[in-house]
Amino acid sequence: MGYSQSYITIDPSEYHVLHPRPAYLIVSMDKNGSLNAMAASWVMPVNDDPFIIALALDKETKTYQNLVETGEFTVNAMGEEHAALVYRAGSLSGRNTDKWRLLKLEPQPSKQVRAPGVKGSYGFLECRVERFLDVESVSLVLARVLAIHVREDLYERYSWNLEKARILMHVRGRAFTVPGKIIFAPKS
């Protein structure tokens, strides 16, 4: 393989070198029942049995406040047709705006948490907070996944059908991408 041996050094603050990453809508509810939706790509699995995820949240966000109050949320997988919606959700603060109403989101009922999924999403995880870990101005939220719901037309036995499910991935700012090619590594 002909790899280039030329590298440049970039600023350590360029965290986007770890992108693209799936772009999700995090739906939370405050103690009064008001819903909020936040765009997030810093979500990852941490453990598989039990299924625990980590979500990095700025401690100044409405979503963080809601999670501290209620301890429940959903993680909604979005597709390429949702790019404008996800960008808008990530550009507004839920502290000053009723984003749920403004974005005209419709709830998809959950079974084990009060916060709903987003109707029209590719699928969603129902989550309950296990623990908050403070890292500078961010909280790493560890949450147990209680239930998973996926659109049956987009999901096959163990994964998304990437020919149909055009999972939205955030690159930077207003730039998004979707998976374009499936590559299988050879058996060794």
mmCIF file with all atom_site columns, C-alpha atoms in Angstrom:
data_model
loop_
_atom_site.group_PDB
_atom_site.id
_atom_site.type_symbol
_atom_site.label_atom_id
_atom_site.label_alt_id
_atom_site.label_comp_id
_atom_site.label_asym_id
_atom_site.label_entity_id
_atom_site.label_seq_id
_atom_site.pdbx_PDB_ins_code
_atom_site.Cartn_x
_atom_site.Cartn_y
_atom_site.Cartn_z
_atom_site.occupancy
_atom_site.B_iso_or_equiv
_atom_site.pdbx_formal_charge
_atom_site.auth_seq_id
_atom_site.auth_comp_id
_atom_site.auth_asym_id
_atom_site.auth_atom_id
_atom_site.pdbx_PDB_model_num
ATOM 1   C CA . MET A 1 1   ? 0.000   0.000   0.000  1.00 0.00 ? 1   MET A CA 1
ATOM 2   C CA . GLY A 1 2   ? 1.370   3.384   -0.966 1.00 0.00 ? 2   GLY A CA 1
ATOM 3   C CA . TYR A 1 3   ? 0.838   5.498   2.127  1.00 0.00 ? 3   TYR A CA 1
ATOM 4   C CA . SER A 1 4   ? 2.081   9.058   2.174  1.00 0.00 ? 4   SER A CA 1
ATOM 5   C CA . GLN A 1 5   ? 4.763   9.594   4.783  1.00 0.00 ? 5   GLN A CA 1
ATOM 6   C CA . SER A 1 6   ? 4.068   13.318  5.041  1.00 0.00 ? 6   SER A CA 1
ATOM 7   C CA . TYR A 1 7   ? 2.177   14.473  8.110  1.00 0.00 ? 7   TYR A CA 1
ATOM 8   C CA . ILE A 1 8   ? 1.414   17.939  9.348  1.00 0.00 ? 8   ILE A CA 1
ATOM 9   C CA . THR A 1 9   ? 0.943   18.939  12.960 1.00 0.00 ? 9   THR A CA 1
ATOM 10  C CA . ILE A 1 10  ? -2.385  20.553  13.753 1.00 0.00 ? 10  ILE A CA 1
ATOM 11  C CA . ASP A 1 11  ? -3.623  22.352  16.842 1.00 0.00 ? 11  ASP A CA 1
ATOM 12  C CA . PRO A 1 12  ? -4.581  19.945  19.669 1.00 0.00 ? 12  PRO A CA 1
ATOM 13  C CA . SER A 1 13  ? -7.940  21.731  19.953 1.00 0.00 ? 13  SER A CA 1
ATOM 14  C CA . GLU A 1 14  ? -8.982  20.353  16.535 1.00 0.00 ? 14  GLU A CA 1
ATOM 15  C CA . TYR A 1 15  ? -11.239 17.673  17.998 1.00 0.00 ? 15  TYR A CA 1
ATOM 16  C CA . HIS A 1 16  ? -13.044 17.353  14.658 1.00 0.00 ? 16  HIS A CA 1
ATOM 17  C CA . VAL A 1 17  ? -10.200 15.071  13.557 1.00 0.00 ? 17  VAL A CA 1
ATOM 18  C CA . LEU A 1 18  ? -12.300 12.404  15.355 1.00 0.00 ? 18  LEU A CA 1
ATOM 19  C CA . HIS A 1 19  ? -15.300 13.142  13.114 1.00 0.00 ? 19  HIS A CA 1
ATOM 20  C CA . PRO A 1 20  ? -17.464 12.231  11.277 1.00 0.00 ? 20  PRO A CA 1
ATOM 21  C CA . ARG A 1 21  ? -19.604 10.758  14.040 1.00 0.00 ? 21  ARG A CA 1
ATOM 22  C CA . PRO A 1 22  ? -23.279 9.780   14.066 1.00 0.00 ? 22  PRO A CA 1
ATOM 23  C CA . ALA A 1 23  ? -25.526 12.768  14.783 1.00 0.00 ? 23  ALA A CA 1
ATOM 24  C CA . TYR A 1 24  ? -28.260 12.055  17.319 1.00 0.00 ? 24  TYR A CA 1
ATOM 25  C CA . LEU A 1 25  ? -31.143 13.939  18.880 1.00 0.00 ? 25  LEU A CA 1
ATOM 26  C CA . ILE A 1 26  ? -31.148 13.599  22.657 1.00 0.00 ? 26  ILE A CA 1
ATOM 27  C CA . VAL A 1 27  ? -34.672 14.026  24.030 1.00 0.00 ? 27  VAL A CA 1
ATOM 28  C CA . SER A 1 28  ? -35.080 14.891  27.692 1.00 0.00 ? 28  SER A CA 1
ATOM 29  C CA . MET A 1 29  ? -37.900 16.054  29.907 1.00 0.00 ? 29  MET A CA 1
ATOM 30  C CA . ASP A 1 30  ? -37.771 18.415  32.857 1.00 0.00 ? 30  ASP A CA 1
ATOM 31  C CA . LYS A 1 31  ? -39.559 17.803  36.167 1.00 0.00 ? 31  LYS A CA 1
ATOM 32  C CA . ASN A 1 32  ? -42.622 19.680  34.848 1.00 0.00 ? 32  ASN A CA 1
ATOM 33  C CA . GLY A 1 33  ? -42.942 17.473  31.753 1.00 0.00 ? 33  GLY A CA 1
ATOM 34  C CA . SER A 1 34  ? -41.559 19.946  29.181 1.00 0.00 ? 34  SER A CA 1
ATOM 35  C CA . LEU A 1 35  ? -39.578 18.265  26.403 1.00 0.00 ? 35  LEU A CA 1
ATOM 36  C CA . ASN A 1 36  ? -36.241 19.341  24.964 1.00 0.00 ? 36  ASN A CA 1
ATOM 37  C CA . ALA A 1 37  ? -34.265 18.047  21.976 1.00 0.00 ? 37  ALA A CA 1
ATOM 38  C CA . MET A 1 38  ? -30.527 18.511  21.634 1.00 0.00 ? 38  MET A CA 1
ATOM 39  C CA . ALA A 1 39  ? -28.222 17.536  18.772 1.00 0.00 ? 39  ALA A CA 1
ATOM 40  C CA . ALA A 1 40  ? -25.248 15.462  19.934 1.00 0.00 ? 40  ALA A CA 1
ATOM 41  C CA . SER A 1 41  ? -22.571 13.362  18.304 1.00 0.00 ? 41  SER A CA 1
ATOM 42  C CA . TRP A 1 42  ? -20.454 12.635  21.360 1.00 0.00 ? 42  TRP A CA 1
ATOM 43  C CA . VAL A 1 43  ? -22.279 9.437   22.267 1.00 0.00 ? 43  VAL A CA 1
ATOM 44  C CA . MET A 1 44  ? -20.640 6.022   22.554 1.00 0.00 ? 44  MET A CA 1
ATOM 45  C CA . PRO A 1 45  ? -21.139 2.529   23.948 1.00 0.00 ? 45  PRO A CA 1
ATOM 46  C CA . VAL A 1 46  ? -19.139 1.785   27.094 1.00 0.00 ? 46  VAL A CA 1
ATOM 47  C CA . ASN A 1 47  ? -20.314 -1.709  28.075 1.00 0.00 ? 47  ASN A CA 1
ATOM 48  C CA . ASP A 1 48  ? -22.489 -4.322  26.381 1.00 0.00 ? 48  ASP A CA 1
ATOM 49  C CA . ASP A 1 49  ? -23.879 -6.370  29.288 1.00 0.00 ? 49  ASP A CA 1
ATOM 50  C CA . PRO A 1 50  ? -25.486 -4.417  30.747 1.00 0.00 ? 50  PRO A CA 1
ATOM 51  C CA . PHE A 1 51  ? -25.602 -1.992  27.829 1.00 0.00 ? 51  PHE A CA 1
ATOM 52  C CA . ILE A 1 52  ? -24.159 1.296   29.122 1.00 0.00 ? 52  ILE A CA 1
ATOM 53  C CA . ILE A 1 53  ? -23.538 4.362   26.967 1.00 0.00 ? 53  ILE A CA 1
ATOM 54  C CA . ALA A 1 54  ? -21.629 7.579   27.586 1.00 0.00 ? 54  ALA A CA 1
ATOM 55  C CA . LEU A 1 55  ? -22.870 10.985  26.509 1.00 0.00 ? 55  LEU A CA 1
ATOM 56  C CA . ALA A 1 56  ? -20.713 14.120  26.797 1.00 0.00 ? 56  ALA A CA 1
ATOM 57  C CA . LEU A 1 57  ? -22.787 17.180  27.744 1.00 0.00 ? 57  LEU A CA 1
ATOM 58  C CA . ASP A 1 58  ? -21.840 20.750  28.509 1.00 0.00 ? 58  ASP A CA 1
ATOM 59  C CA . LYS A 1 59  ? -23.049 21.422  32.052 1.00 0.00 ? 59  LYS A CA 1
ATOM 60  C CA . GLU A 1 60  ? -24.697 24.683  30.945 1.00 0.00 ? 60  GLU A CA 1
ATOM 61  C CA . THR A 1 61  ? -27.209 22.980  28.635 1.00 0.00 ? 61  THR A CA 1
ATOM 62  C CA . LYS A 1 62  ? -30.907 22.484  29.258 1.00 0.00 ? 62  LYS A CA 1
ATOM 63  C CA . THR A 1 63  ? -30.414 18.784  28.498 1.00 0.00 ? 63  THR A CA 1
ATOM 64  C CA . TYR A 1 64  ? -27.861 18.429  31.302 1.00 0.00 ? 64  TYR A CA 1
ATOM 65  C CA . GLN A 1 65  ? -30.222 20.238  33.695 1.00 0.00 ? 65  GLN A CA 1
ATOM 66  C CA . ASN A 1 66  ? -33.073 17.906  32.680 1.00 0.00 ? 66  ASN A CA 1
ATOM 67  C CA . LEU A 1 67  ? -30.929 14.801  33.178 1.00 0.00 ? 67  LEU A CA 1
ATOM 68  C CA . VAL A 1 68  ? -29.930 15.970  36.655 1.00 0.00 ? 68  VAL A CA 1
ATOM 69  C CA . GLU A 1 69  ? -33.637 16.552  37.473 1.00 0.00 ? 69  GLU A CA 1
ATOM 70  C CA . THR A 1 70  ? -35.178 13.407  35.966 1.00 0.00 ? 70  THR A CA 1
ATOM 71  C CA . GLY A 1 71  ? -32.348 11.003  35.115 1.00 0.00 ? 71  GLY A CA 1
ATOM 72  C CA . GLU A 1 72  ? -34.034 9.845   31.884 1.00 0.00 ? 72  GLU A CA 1
ATOM 73  C CA . PHE A 1 73  ? -33.622 10.531  28.170 1.00 0.00 ? 73  PHE A CA 1
ATOM 74  C CA . THR A 1 74  ? -33.741 8.987   24.713 1.00 0.00 ? 74  THR A CA 1
ATOM 75  C CA . VAL A 1 75  ? -31.025 8.850   22.050 1.00 0.00 ? 75  VAL A CA 1
ATOM 76  C CA . ASN A 1 76  ? -32.547 9.110   18.561 1.00 0.00 ? 76  ASN A CA 1
ATOM 77  C CA . ALA A 1 77  ? -30.688 7.929   15.439 1.00 0.00 ? 77  ALA A CA 1
ATOM 78  C CA . MET A 1 78  ? -31.320 10.303  12.561 1.00 0.00 ? 78  MET A CA 1
ATOM 79  C CA . GLY A 1 79  ? -30.960 10.013  8.782  1.00 0.00 ? 79  GLY A CA 1
ATOM 80  C CA . GLU A 1 80  ? -29.792 12.227  5.947  1.00 0.00 ? 80  GLU A CA 1
ATOM 81  C CA . GLU A 1 81  ? -33.318 13.592  5.541  1.00 0.00 ? 81  GLU A CA 1
ATOM 82  C CA . HIS A 1 82  ? -33.010 15.038  9.066  1.00 0.00 ? 82  HIS A CA 1
ATOM 83  C CA . ALA A 1 83  ? -29.842 17.130  8.473  1.00 0.00 ? 83  ALA A CA 1
ATOM 84  C CA . ALA A 1 84  ? -31.574 20.531  8.634  1.00 0.00 ? 84  ALA A CA 1
ATOM 85  C CA . LEU A 1 85  ? -33.544 19.481  11.722 1.00 0.00 ? 85  LEU A CA 1
ATOM 86  C CA . VAL A 1 86  ? -30.448 18.216  13.560 1.00 0.00 ? 86  VAL A CA 1
ATOM 87  C CA . TYR A 1 87  ? -28.480 21.343  12.642 1.00 0.00 ? 87  TYR A CA 1
ATOM 88  C CA . ARG A 1 88  ? -31.290 23.597  13.874 1.00 0.00 ? 88  ARG A CA 1
ATOM 89  C CA . ALA A 1 89  ? -31.633 21.613  17.120 1.00 0.00 ? 89  ALA A CA 1
ATOM 90  C CA . GLY A 1 90  ? -27.896 22.057  17.681 1.00 0.00 ? 90  GLY A CA 1
ATOM 91  C CA . SER A 1 91  ? -28.006 25.790  16.935 1.00 0.00 ? 91  SER A CA 1
ATOM 92  C CA . LEU A 1 92  ? -30.613 26.749  19.537 1.00 0.00 ? 92  LEU A CA 1
ATOM 93  C CA . SER A 1 93  ? -30.517 26.710  23.315 1.00 0.00 ? 93  SER A CA 1
ATOM 94  C CA . GLY A 1 94  ? -33.340 24.902  25.077 1.00 0.00 ? 94  GLY A CA 1
ATOM 95  C CA . ARG A 1 95  ? -32.946 27.290  28.020 1.00 0.00 ? 95  ARG A CA 1
ATOM 96  C CA . ASN A 1 96  ? -34.587 30.126  26.077 1.00 0.00 ? 96  ASN A CA 1
ATOM 97  C CA . THR A 1 97  ? -36.549 28.266  23.399 1.00 0.00 ? 97  THR A CA 1
ATOM 98  C CA . ASP A 1 98  ? -39.175 25.542  23.339 1.00 0.00 ? 98  ASP A CA 1
ATOM 99  C CA . LYS A 1 99  ? -37.236 23.576  20.742 1.00 0.00 ? 99  LYS A CA 1
ATOM 100 C CA . TRP A 1 100 ? -39.713 20.690  20.761 1.00 0.00 ? 100 TRP A CA 1
ATOM 101 C CA . ARG A 1 101 ? -42.507 22.998  19.578 1.00 0.00 ? 101 ARG A CA 1
ATOM 102 C CA . LEU A 1 102 ? -40.338 25.178  17.331 1.00 0.00 ? 102 LEU A CA 1
ATOM 103 C CA . LEU A 1 103 ? -38.903 22.137  15.510 1.00 0.00 ? 103 LEU A CA 1
ATOM 104 C CA . LYS A 1 104 ? -42.396 20.600  15.263 1.00 0.00 ? 104 LYS A CA 1
ATOM 105 C CA . LEU A 1 105 ? -41.214 17.306  16.716 1.00 0.00 ? 105 LEU A CA 1
ATOM 106 C CA . GLU A 1 106 ? -43.728 14.561  17.390 1.00 0.00 ? 106 GLU A CA 1
ATOM 107 C CA . PRO A 1 107 ? -43.299 12.077  20.245 1.00 0.00 ? 107 PRO A CA 1
ATOM 108 C CA . GLN A 1 108 ? -42.835 8.357   19.688 1.00 0.00 ? 108 GLN A CA 1
ATOM 109 C CA . PRO A 1 109 ? -43.904 6.816   23.020 1.00 0.00 ? 109 PRO A CA 1
ATOM 110 C CA . SER A 1 110 ? -41.288 5.122   25.176 1.00 0.00 ? 110 SER A CA 1
ATOM 111 C CA . LYS A 1 111 ? -42.009 2.047   27.284 1.00 0.00 ? 111 LYS A CA 1
ATOM 112 C CA . GLN A 1 112 ? -39.663 2.456   30.261 1.00 0.00 ? 112 GLN A CA 1
ATOM 113 C CA . VAL A 1 113 ? -38.849 6.177   30.546 1.00 0.00 ? 113 VAL A CA 1
ATOM 114 C CA . ARG A 1 114 ? -41.009 9.299   30.424 1.00 0.00 ? 114 ARG A CA 1
ATOM 115 C CA . ALA A 1 115 ? -39.004 11.025  27.682 1.00 0.00 ? 115 ALA A CA 1
ATOM 116 C CA . PRO A 1 116 ? -40.265 9.926   24.251 1.00 0.00 ? 116 PRO A CA 1
ATOM 117 C CA . GLY A 1 117 ? -38.394 9.136   21.092 1.00 0.00 ? 117 GLY A CA 1
ATOM 118 C CA . VAL A 1 118 ? -38.748 11.329  18.002 1.00 0.00 ? 118 VAL A CA 1
ATOM 119 C CA . LYS A 1 119 ? -41.357 10.101  15.533 1.00 0.00 ? 119 LYS A CA 1
ATOM 120 C CA . GLY A 1 120 ? -39.647 9.624   12.167 1.00 0.00 ? 120 GLY A CA 1
ATOM 121 C CA . SER A 1 121 ? -36.216 8.877   13.637 1.00 0.00 ? 121 SER A CA 1
ATOM 122 C CA . TYR A 1 122 ? -34.507 5.674   12.512 1.00 0.00 ? 122 TYR A CA 1
ATOM 123 C CA . GLY A 1 123 ? -34.700 4.355   16.044 1.00 0.00 ? 123 GLY A CA 1
ATOM 124 C CA . PHE A 1 124 ? -34.167 5.311   19.652 1.00 0.00 ? 124 PHE A CA 1
ATOM 125 C CA . LEU A 1 125 ? -32.684 4.097   22.905 1.00 0.00 ? 125 LEU A CA 1
ATOM 126 C CA . GLU A 1 126 ? -34.463 4.601   26.222 1.00 0.00 ? 126 GLU A CA 1
ATOM 127 C CA . CYS A 1 127 ? -31.857 5.481   28.845 1.00 0.00 ? 127 CYS A CA 1
ATOM 128 C CA . ARG A 1 128 ? -31.591 6.019   32.600 1.00 0.00 ? 128 ARG A CA 1
ATOM 129 C CA . VAL A 1 129 ? -28.639 7.911   34.086 1.00 0.00 ? 129 VAL A CA 1
ATOM 130 C CA . GLU A 1 130 ? -26.316 5.782   36.213 1.00 0.00 ? 130 GLU A CA 1
ATOM 131 C CA . ARG A 1 131 ? -23.656 8.363   36.959 1.00 0.00 ? 131 ARG A CA 1
ATOM 132 C CA . PHE A 1 132 ? -22.232 11.792  36.092 1.00 0.00 ? 132 PHE A CA 1
ATOM 133 C CA . LEU A 1 133 ? -18.453 12.264  35.740 1.00 0.00 ? 133 LEU A CA 1
ATOM 134 C CA . ASP A 1 134 ? -17.280 15.885  35.635 1.00 0.00 ? 134 ASP A CA 1
ATOM 135 C CA . VAL A 1 135 ? -14.548 16.675  33.103 1.00 0.00 ? 135 VAL A CA 1
ATOM 136 C CA . GLU A 1 136 ? -13.799 20.407  33.033 1.00 0.00 ? 136 GLU A CA 1
ATOM 137 C CA . SER A 1 137 ? -17.005 22.165  31.824 1.00 0.00 ? 137 SER A CA 1
ATOM 138 C CA . VAL A 1 138 ? -18.455 18.898  30.527 1.00 0.00 ? 138 VAL A CA 1
ATOM 139 C CA . SER A 1 139 ? -20.224 16.038  32.232 1.00 0.00 ? 139 SER A CA 1
ATOM 140 C CA . LEU A 1 140 ? -19.698 12.536  30.944 1.00 0.00 ? 140 LEU A CA 1
ATOM 141 C CA . VAL A 1 141 ? -23.098 10.956  31.525 1.00 0.00 ? 141 VAL A CA 1
ATOM 142 C CA . LEU A 1 142 ? -23.089 7.182   31.938 1.00 0.00 ? 142 LEU A CA 1
ATOM 143 C CA . ALA A 1 143 ? -26.519 5.716   31.284 1.00 0.00 ? 143 ALA A CA 1
ATOM 144 C CA . ARG A 1 144 ? -28.067 2.259   31.167 1.00 0.00 ? 144 ARG A CA 1
ATOM 145 C CA . VAL A 1 145 ? -29.995 1.438   27.995 1.00 0.00 ? 145 VAL A CA 1
ATOM 146 C CA . LEU A 1 146 ? -33.375 0.046   29.078 1.00 0.00 ? 146 LEU A CA 1
ATOM 147 C CA . ALA A 1 147 ? -34.996 -0.474  25.673 1.00 0.00 ? 147 ALA A CA 1
ATOM 148 C CA . ILE A 1 148 ? -34.152 -0.066  21.997 1.00 0.00 ? 148 ILE A CA 1
ATOM 149 C CA . HIS A 1 149 ? -36.665 0.603   19.217 1.00 0.00 ? 149 HIS A CA 1
ATOM 150 C CA . VAL A 1 150 ? -35.700 0.579   15.515 1.00 0.00 ? 150 VAL A CA 1
ATOM 151 C CA . ARG A 1 151 ? -37.594 0.991   12.275 1.00 0.00 ? 151 ARG A CA 1
ATOM 152 C CA . GLU A 1 152 ? -38.047 -2.548  11.003 1.00 0.00 ? 152 GLU A CA 1
ATOM 153 C CA . ASP A 1 153 ? -37.496 -1.473  7.381  1.00 0.00 ? 153 ASP A CA 1
ATOM 154 C CA . LEU A 1 154 ? -34.005 -0.150  8.213  1.00 0.00 ? 154 LEU A CA 1
ATOM 155 C CA . TYR A 1 155 ? -32.620 -2.731  10.631 1.00 0.00 ? 155 TYR A CA 1
ATOM 156 C CA . GLU A 1 156 ? -31.524 -6.307  10.045 1.00 0.00 ? 156 GLU A CA 1
ATOM 157 C CA . ARG A 1 157 ? -30.455 -8.990  12.470 1.00 0.00 ? 157 ARG A CA 1
ATOM 158 C CA . TYR A 1 158 ? -27.454 -7.253  14.083 1.00 0.00 ? 158 TYR A CA 1
ATOM 159 C CA . SER A 1 159 ? -27.111 -3.889  12.397 1.00 0.00 ? 159 SER A CA 1
ATOM 160 C CA . TRP A 1 160 ? -28.529 -1.153  10.232 1.00 0.00 ? 160 TRP A CA 1
ATOM 161 C CA . ASN A 1 161 ? -29.090 -1.954  6.561  1.00 0.00 ? 161 ASN A CA 1
ATOM 162 C CA . LEU A 1 162 ? -26.786 0.814   5.315  1.00 0.00 ? 162 LEU A CA 1
ATOM 163 C CA . GLU A 1 163 ? -28.172 0.608   1.793  1.00 0.00 ? 163 GLU A CA 1
ATOM 164 C CA . LYS A 1 164 ? -31.472 1.877   3.224  1.00 0.00 ? 164 LYS A CA 1
ATOM 165 C CA . ALA A 1 165 ? -30.539 3.584   6.501  1.00 0.00 ? 165 ALA A CA 1
ATOM 166 C CA . ARG A 1 166 ? -28.572 6.669   5.512  1.00 0.00 ? 166 ARG A CA 1
ATOM 167 C CA . ILE A 1 167 ? -27.313 7.384   9.049  1.00 0.00 ? 167 ILE A CA 1
ATOM 168 C CA . LEU A 1 168 ? -26.573 11.091  9.474  1.00 0.00 ? 168 LEU A CA 1
ATOM 169 C CA . MET A 1 169 ? -23.008 11.821  10.565 1.00 0.00 ? 169 MET A CA 1
ATOM 170 C CA . HIS A 1 170 ? -21.702 15.198  11.709 1.00 0.00 ? 170 HIS A CA 1
ATOM 171 C CA . VAL A 1 171 ? -18.475 16.469  10.143 1.00 0.00 ? 171 VAL A CA 1
ATOM 172 C CA . ARG A 1 172 ? -18.221 20.058  11.408 1.00 0.00 ? 172 ARG A CA 1
ATOM 173 C CA . GLY A 1 173 ? -20.554 23.050  11.665 1.00 0.00 ? 173 GLY A CA 1
ATOM 174 C CA . ARG A 1 174 ? -23.232 22.688  8.974  1.00 0.00 ? 174 ARG A CA 1
ATOM 175 C CA . ALA A 1 175 ? -21.385 19.823  7.249  1.00 0.00 ? 175 ALA A CA 1
ATOM 176 C CA . PHE A 1 176 ? -22.818 16.312  7.480  1.00 0.00 ? 176 PHE A CA 1
ATOM 177 C CA . THR A 1 177 ? -22.199 13.070  5.607  1.00 0.00 ? 177 THR A CA 1
ATOM 178 C CA . VAL A 1 178 ? -23.708 9.595   5.343  1.00 0.00 ? 178 VAL A CA 1
ATOM 179 C CA . PRO A 1 179 ? -22.101 6.145   4.919  1.00 0.00 ? 179 PRO A CA 1
ATOM 180 C CA . GLY A 1 180 ? -21.295 5.545   1.264  1.00 0.00 ? 180 GLY A CA 1
ATOM 181 C CA . LYS A 1 181 ? -19.655 2.163   1.034  1.00 0.00 ? 181 LYS A CA 1
ATOM 182 C CA . ILE A 1 182 ? -19.610 -1.042  3.045  1.00 0.00 ? 182 ILE A CA 1
ATOM 183 C CA . ILE A 1 183 ? -16.205 -2.712  3.280  1.00 0.00 ? 183 ILE A CA 1
ATOM 184 C CA . PHE A 1 184 ? -15.670 -6.233  4.608  1.00 0.00 ? 184 PHE A CA 1
ATOM 185 C CA . ALA A 1 185 ? -12.235 -7.134  5.949  1.00 0.00 ? 185 ALA A CA 1
ATOM 186 C CA . PRO A 1 186 ? -10.919 -10.470 4.700  1.00 0.00 ? 186 PRO A CA 1
ATOM 187 C CA . LYS A 1 187 ? -11.043 -13.432 7.056  1.00 0.00 ? 187 LYS A CA 1
ATOM 188 C CA . SER A 1 188 ? -7.638  -14.197 8.501  1.00 0.00 ? 188 SER A CA 1
#
